[in-house]
Amino acid sequence: MDPLGTACAVVLALSAIYRTVVHAPWLLTIGLWVTSISQLVSALVTTLDPPLMDLTGWANLSQIITYVLMVASSYIFARTTCEVADLNTRWALVITWVSIIGMCAVYLITNLSTTPSLVVETIPGPPSYVFSWLLAIGLLPTHIAAVIGAKRGVENRTLFWLFGIYGVVGALYPLLMVLDRVDMYTLRWPLEATYSIVWTIQLVSFTALSLAGVIGARRYLQSDAANVS
């Protein structure tokens, strides 16, 4: 089990548990749960992929599950931020479906589903190249919305600053992914060189997101109590 991936999953789960217990608005809570599960699956890739391949005949299946969940949660967070900042969410939905359908199609009809790999993006060839771009695109909505929302935030300044940190730092992950693959059909830099950087980016951004989830829930409770009194 990957320690940094597990840490990401735990941080997100703690925030999701708190919001579940206090009955905070459900959309952000679901997003936190989905992201936590995606990071847990990612941390267990080496454990899950072999038995899943024996069961289904598809290689790298747990990684695909991780990426689909990450893109789905990207839309959930984008929608949450857009609703608070009064932004349109249709653009995020379109990007999300293009990313998920595109990734699944590339995976199913190419060697990505038949060539076992610790990281599916490291499989040489055009399929993993296209897959990386589709994943990067799918992760953008949440970070774009978070940055825009943070810029527009006035009343919930702390909450939006945390969303802003999540948006800016988290956006480095898809950016790094694209830079690692641009004009190349394999990774530009050794996996060992980018591994700790990627997980550190994820941990910082998800910690900010988790704190935003807790603070948002506390403000919801305070507002609810004020309305009751």
Short mmCIF file of C-alpha atoms in Angstrom, two decimals:
data_model
loop_
_atom_site.label_atom_id
_atom_site.label_comp_id
_atom_site.label_asym_id
_atom_site.label_seq_id
_atom_site.Cartn_x
_atom_site.Cartn_y
_atom_site.Cartn_z
CA MET A 1 0.00 0.00 0.00
CA ASP A 2 1.36 3.37 -1.02
CA PRO A 3 1.83 5.60 2.09
CA LEU A 4 1.25 8.97 0.40
CA GLY A 5 -1.79 7.67 -1.47
CA THR A 6 -3.15 6.28 1.79
CA ALA A 7 -2.56 9.62 3.50
CA CYS A 8 -4.56 11.38 0.78
CA ALA A 9 -7.40 8.88 1.19
CA VAL A 10 -7.42 9.27 4.99
CA VAL A 11 -7.43 13.10 4.93
CA LEU A 12 -10.34 13.13 2.49
CA ALA A 13 -12.24 10.43 4.39
CA LEU A 14 -11.95 12.31 7.70
CA SER A 15 -13.49 15.40 6.14
CA ALA A 16 -16.20 13.31 4.48
CA ILE A 17 -17.00 11.53 7.76
CA TYR A 18 -17.34 14.82 9.62
CA ARG A 19 -19.65 16.24 6.97
CA THR A 20 -21.71 13.04 6.96
CA VAL A 21 -22.10 13.08 10.74
CA VAL A 22 -23.23 16.71 10.86
CA HIS A 23 -25.50 16.35 7.80
CA ALA A 24 -23.72 19.05 5.80
CA PRO A 25 -24.84 19.70 2.19
CA TRP A 26 -24.54 16.43 0.36
CA LEU A 27 -22.82 17.37 -2.92
CA LEU A 28 -19.41 18.27 -1.50
CA THR A 29 -19.64 15.36 0.94
CA ILE A 30 -20.19 12.90 -1.91
CA GLY A 31 -17.27 14.46 -3.79
CA LEU A 32 -15.00 13.92 -0.79
CA TRP A 33 -16.10 10.28 -0.46
CA VAL A 34 -15.58 9.60 -4.16
CA THR A 35 -12.13 11.19 -4.15
CA SER A 36 -11.14 9.33 -0.99
CA ILE A 37 -12.12 6.02 -2.56
CA SER A 38 -10.22 6.89 -5.74
CA GLN A 39 -7.05 7.60 -3.77
CA LEU A 40 -7.43 4.41 -1.74
CA VAL A 41 -7.79 2.36 -4.91
CA SER A 42 -4.76 4.17 -6.35
CA ALA A 43 -2.74 3.33 -3.23
CA LEU A 44 -3.69 -0.34 -3.65
CA VAL A 45 -2.92 -0.64 -7.39
CA THR A 46 -0.21 -3.25 -6.98
CA THR A 47 -2.52 -5.31 -4.76
CA LEU A 48 -5.70 -4.97 -6.83
CA ASP A 49 -4.52 -5.16 -10.45
CA PRO A 50 -3.34 -8.82 -10.53
CA PRO A 51 -6.56 -10.38 -9.11
CA LEU A 52 -8.73 -8.04 -11.20
CA MET A 53 -6.88 -9.15 -14.32
CA ASP A 54 -7.38 -12.80 -13.38
CA LEU A 55 -11.07 -12.13 -12.85
CA THR A 56 -11.82 -9.94 -15.88
CA GLY A 57 -8.93 -10.46 -18.28
CA TRP A 58 -8.25 -6.69 -18.30
CA ALA A 59 -4.92 -5.31 -17.15
CA ASN A 60 -4.56 -2.07 -15.16
CA LEU A 61 -8.27 -2.08 -14.27
CA SER A 62 -7.86 -0.56 -10.79
CA GLN A 63 -5.99 2.37 -12.35
CA ILE A 64 -8.85 3.01 -14.76
CA ILE A 65 -11.31 2.90 -11.86
CA THR A 66 -9.12 5.41 -10.01
CA TYR A 67 -8.98 7.82 -12.93
CA VAL A 68 -12.70 7.63 -13.71
CA LEU A 69 -13.50 8.34 -10.04
CA MET A 70 -11.02 11.25 -10.01
CA VAL A 71 -12.60 12.82 -13.09
CA ALA A 72 -16.11 12.26 -11.68
CA SER A 73 -15.12 13.93 -8.41
CA SER A 74 -13.55 16.76 -10.43
CA TYR A 75 -16.99 17.51 -11.83
CA ILE A 76 -18.65 17.24 -8.42
CA PHE A 77 -16.24 19.77 -6.91
CA ALA A 78 -16.51 22.03 -9.95
CA ARG A 79 -20.28 22.00 -9.65
CA THR A 80 -20.10 22.71 -5.91
CA THR A 81 -17.84 25.71 -6.44
CA CYS A 82 -19.80 26.97 -9.43
CA GLU A 83 -23.06 26.88 -7.48
CA VAL A 84 -21.55 28.85 -4.59
CA ALA A 85 -19.93 31.37 -6.95
CA ASP A 86 -23.02 31.50 -9.21
CA LEU A 87 -21.25 30.09 -12.28
CA ASN A 88 -22.62 27.94 -15.11
CA THR A 89 -21.76 24.23 -14.76
CA ARG A 90 -22.56 22.89 -18.23
CA TRP A 91 -19.01 23.34 -19.51
CA ALA A 92 -17.69 21.15 -16.68
CA LEU A 93 -20.23 18.42 -17.43
CA VAL A 94 -19.27 18.33 -21.11
CA ILE A 95 -15.54 18.11 -20.30
CA THR A 96 -16.19 15.37 -17.74
CA TRP A 97 -18.13 13.13 -20.14
CA VAL A 98 -15.61 13.66 -22.96
CA SER A 99 -12.81 12.67 -20.60
CA ILE A 100 -14.50 9.60 -19.09
CA ILE A 101 -15.89 8.21 -22.36
CA GLY A 102 -12.61 8.92 -24.14
CA MET A 103 -10.48 7.23 -21.46
CA CYS A 104 -12.70 4.15 -21.33
CA ALA A 105 -12.73 3.86 -25.13
CA VAL A 106 -8.94 4.18 -25.44
CA TYR A 107 -8.47 1.68 -22.63
CA LEU A 108 -10.85 -0.95 -24.00
CA ILE A 109 -9.77 -0.91 -27.65
CA THR A 110 -6.00 -0.60 -27.23
CA ASN A 111 -3.11 -2.35 -25.52
CA LEU A 112 -3.76 -0.42 -22.29
CA SER A 113 -6.19 -3.17 -21.28
CA THR A 114 -3.81 -6.02 -22.20
CA THR A 115 -0.37 -4.77 -21.08
CA PRO A 116 0.13 -4.89 -17.30
CA SER A 117 1.94 -1.82 -15.96
CA LEU A 118 2.49 -0.19 -12.59
CA VAL A 119 1.38 3.10 -14.18
CA VAL A 120 -0.75 2.89 -17.32
CA GLU A 121 0.70 6.14 -18.68
CA THR A 122 4.15 4.54 -18.88
CA ILE A 123 3.08 2.03 -21.54
CA PRO A 124 4.93 3.18 -24.70
CA GLY A 125 2.83 4.17 -27.69
CA PRO A 126 0.07 6.52 -28.88
CA PRO A 127 -2.74 5.00 -26.71
CA SER A 128 -1.18 6.00 -23.40
CA TYR A 129 -0.30 9.39 -24.91
CA VAL A 130 -3.94 10.07 -25.82
CA PHE A 131 -5.12 8.61 -22.50
CA SER A 132 -2.88 11.03 -20.56
CA TRP A 133 -4.33 14.03 -22.37
CA LEU A 134 -7.90 12.87 -21.80
CA LEU A 135 -7.20 12.40 -18.09
CA ALA A 136 -5.54 15.80 -17.78
CA ILE A 137 -8.51 17.46 -19.49
CA GLY A 138 -10.94 15.68 -17.17
CA LEU A 139 -9.14 16.93 -14.07
CA LEU A 140 -9.23 20.59 -15.14
CA PRO A 141 -12.87 21.57 -14.31
CA THR A 142 -12.48 21.35 -10.55
CA HIS A 143 -9.29 23.43 -10.55
CA ILE A 144 -10.60 26.04 -12.99
CA ALA A 145 -13.80 26.43 -10.99
CA ALA A 146 -11.91 26.54 -7.69
CA VAL A 147 -9.63 29.33 -8.87
CA ILE A 148 -12.52 31.35 -10.34
CA GLY A 149 -14.60 30.74 -7.23
CA ALA A 150 -11.76 31.83 -4.97
CA LYS A 151 -11.38 35.03 -6.98
CA ARG A 152 -15.08 35.78 -6.63
CA GLY A 153 -15.35 34.81 -2.98
CA VAL A 154 -16.11 37.64 -0.58
CA GLU A 155 -18.24 36.47 2.34
CA ASN A 156 -16.64 33.02 2.63
CA ARG A 157 -13.08 34.28 2.23
CA THR A 158 -11.34 31.44 4.12
CA LEU A 159 -13.37 28.79 2.34
CA PHE A 160 -12.61 30.22 -1.07
CA TRP A 161 -8.91 30.67 -0.27
CA LEU A 162 -8.75 26.97 0.55
CA PHE A 163 -10.54 26.18 -2.70
CA GLY A 164 -8.04 28.46 -4.43
CA ILE A 165 -5.08 26.56 -2.95
CA TYR A 166 -6.71 23.30 -3.97
CA GLY A 167 -7.29 24.68 -7.46
CA VAL A 168 -3.83 26.12 -8.09
CA VAL A 169 -1.74 23.39 -6.45
CA GLY A 170 -3.94 20.57 -7.74
CA ALA A 171 -3.74 21.92 -11.29
CA LEU A 172 0.00 21.23 -11.21
CA TYR A 173 -0.81 17.50 -11.42
CA PRO A 174 -2.47 17.52 -14.88
CA LEU A 175 0.06 20.16 -16.00
CA LEU A 176 2.95 17.93 -14.97
CA MET A 177 1.26 15.00 -16.68
CA VAL A 178 1.00 16.91 -19.96
CA LEU A 179 4.57 18.25 -19.79
CA ASP A 180 5.77 14.71 -19.08
CA ARG A 181 4.18 13.45 -22.30
CA VAL A 182 4.12 16.35 -24.78
CA ASP A 183 5.63 15.34 -28.15
CA MET A 184 6.53 11.94 -26.71
CA TYR A 185 4.93 8.48 -26.69
CA THR A 186 6.45 7.62 -23.34
CA LEU A 187 7.29 9.53 -20.18
CA ARG A 188 9.88 12.30 -20.53
CA TRP A 189 11.19 11.90 -16.99
CA PRO A 190 11.79 8.69 -14.97
CA LEU A 191 8.79 7.59 -12.92
CA GLU A 192 10.93 7.68 -9.79
CA ALA A 193 11.57 11.39 -10.37
CA THR A 194 7.90 12.37 -10.66
CA TYR A 195 6.35 9.91 -8.17
CA SER A 196 6.98 11.88 -4.96
CA ILE A 197 6.22 15.21 -6.68
CA VAL A 198 2.82 14.00 -7.92
CA TRP A 199 1.78 12.55 -4.58
CA THR A 200 2.97 15.65 -2.68
CA ILE A 201 0.90 17.84 -5.01
CA GLN A 202 -2.09 15.59 -4.40
CA LEU A 203 -1.64 15.59 -0.63
CA VAL A 204 -1.36 19.40 -0.37
CA SER A 205 -4.33 20.05 -2.66
CA PHE A 206 -6.54 17.40 -1.04
CA THR A 207 -5.67 18.66 2.45
CA ALA A 208 -6.82 22.15 1.45
CA LEU A 209 -9.98 20.67 -0.05
CA SER A 210 -10.66 18.61 3.08
CA LEU A 211 -10.23 21.66 5.32
CA ALA A 212 -12.62 23.57 3.07
CA GLY A 213 -15.11 20.75 3.53
CA VAL A 214 -14.85 20.92 7.33
CA ILE A 215 -15.02 24.72 7.50
CA GLY A 216 -17.95 24.76 5.10
CA ALA A 217 -19.78 22.24 7.26
CA ARG A 218 -19.14 24.26 10.44
CA ARG A 219 -20.44 27.43 8.82
CA TYR A 220 -23.49 25.55 7.62
CA LEU A 221 -24.17 24.40 11.20
CA GLN A 222 -23.72 27.94 12.55
CA SER A 223 -26.06 29.33 9.92
CA ASP A 224 -28.60 26.61 10.62
CA ALA A 225 -28.44 27.28 14.37
CA ALA A 226 -28.87 31.02 13.80
CA ASN A 227 -31.96 30.41 11.67
CA VAL A 228 -33.47 28.13 14.33
CA SER A 229 -32.93 30.68 17.10
#
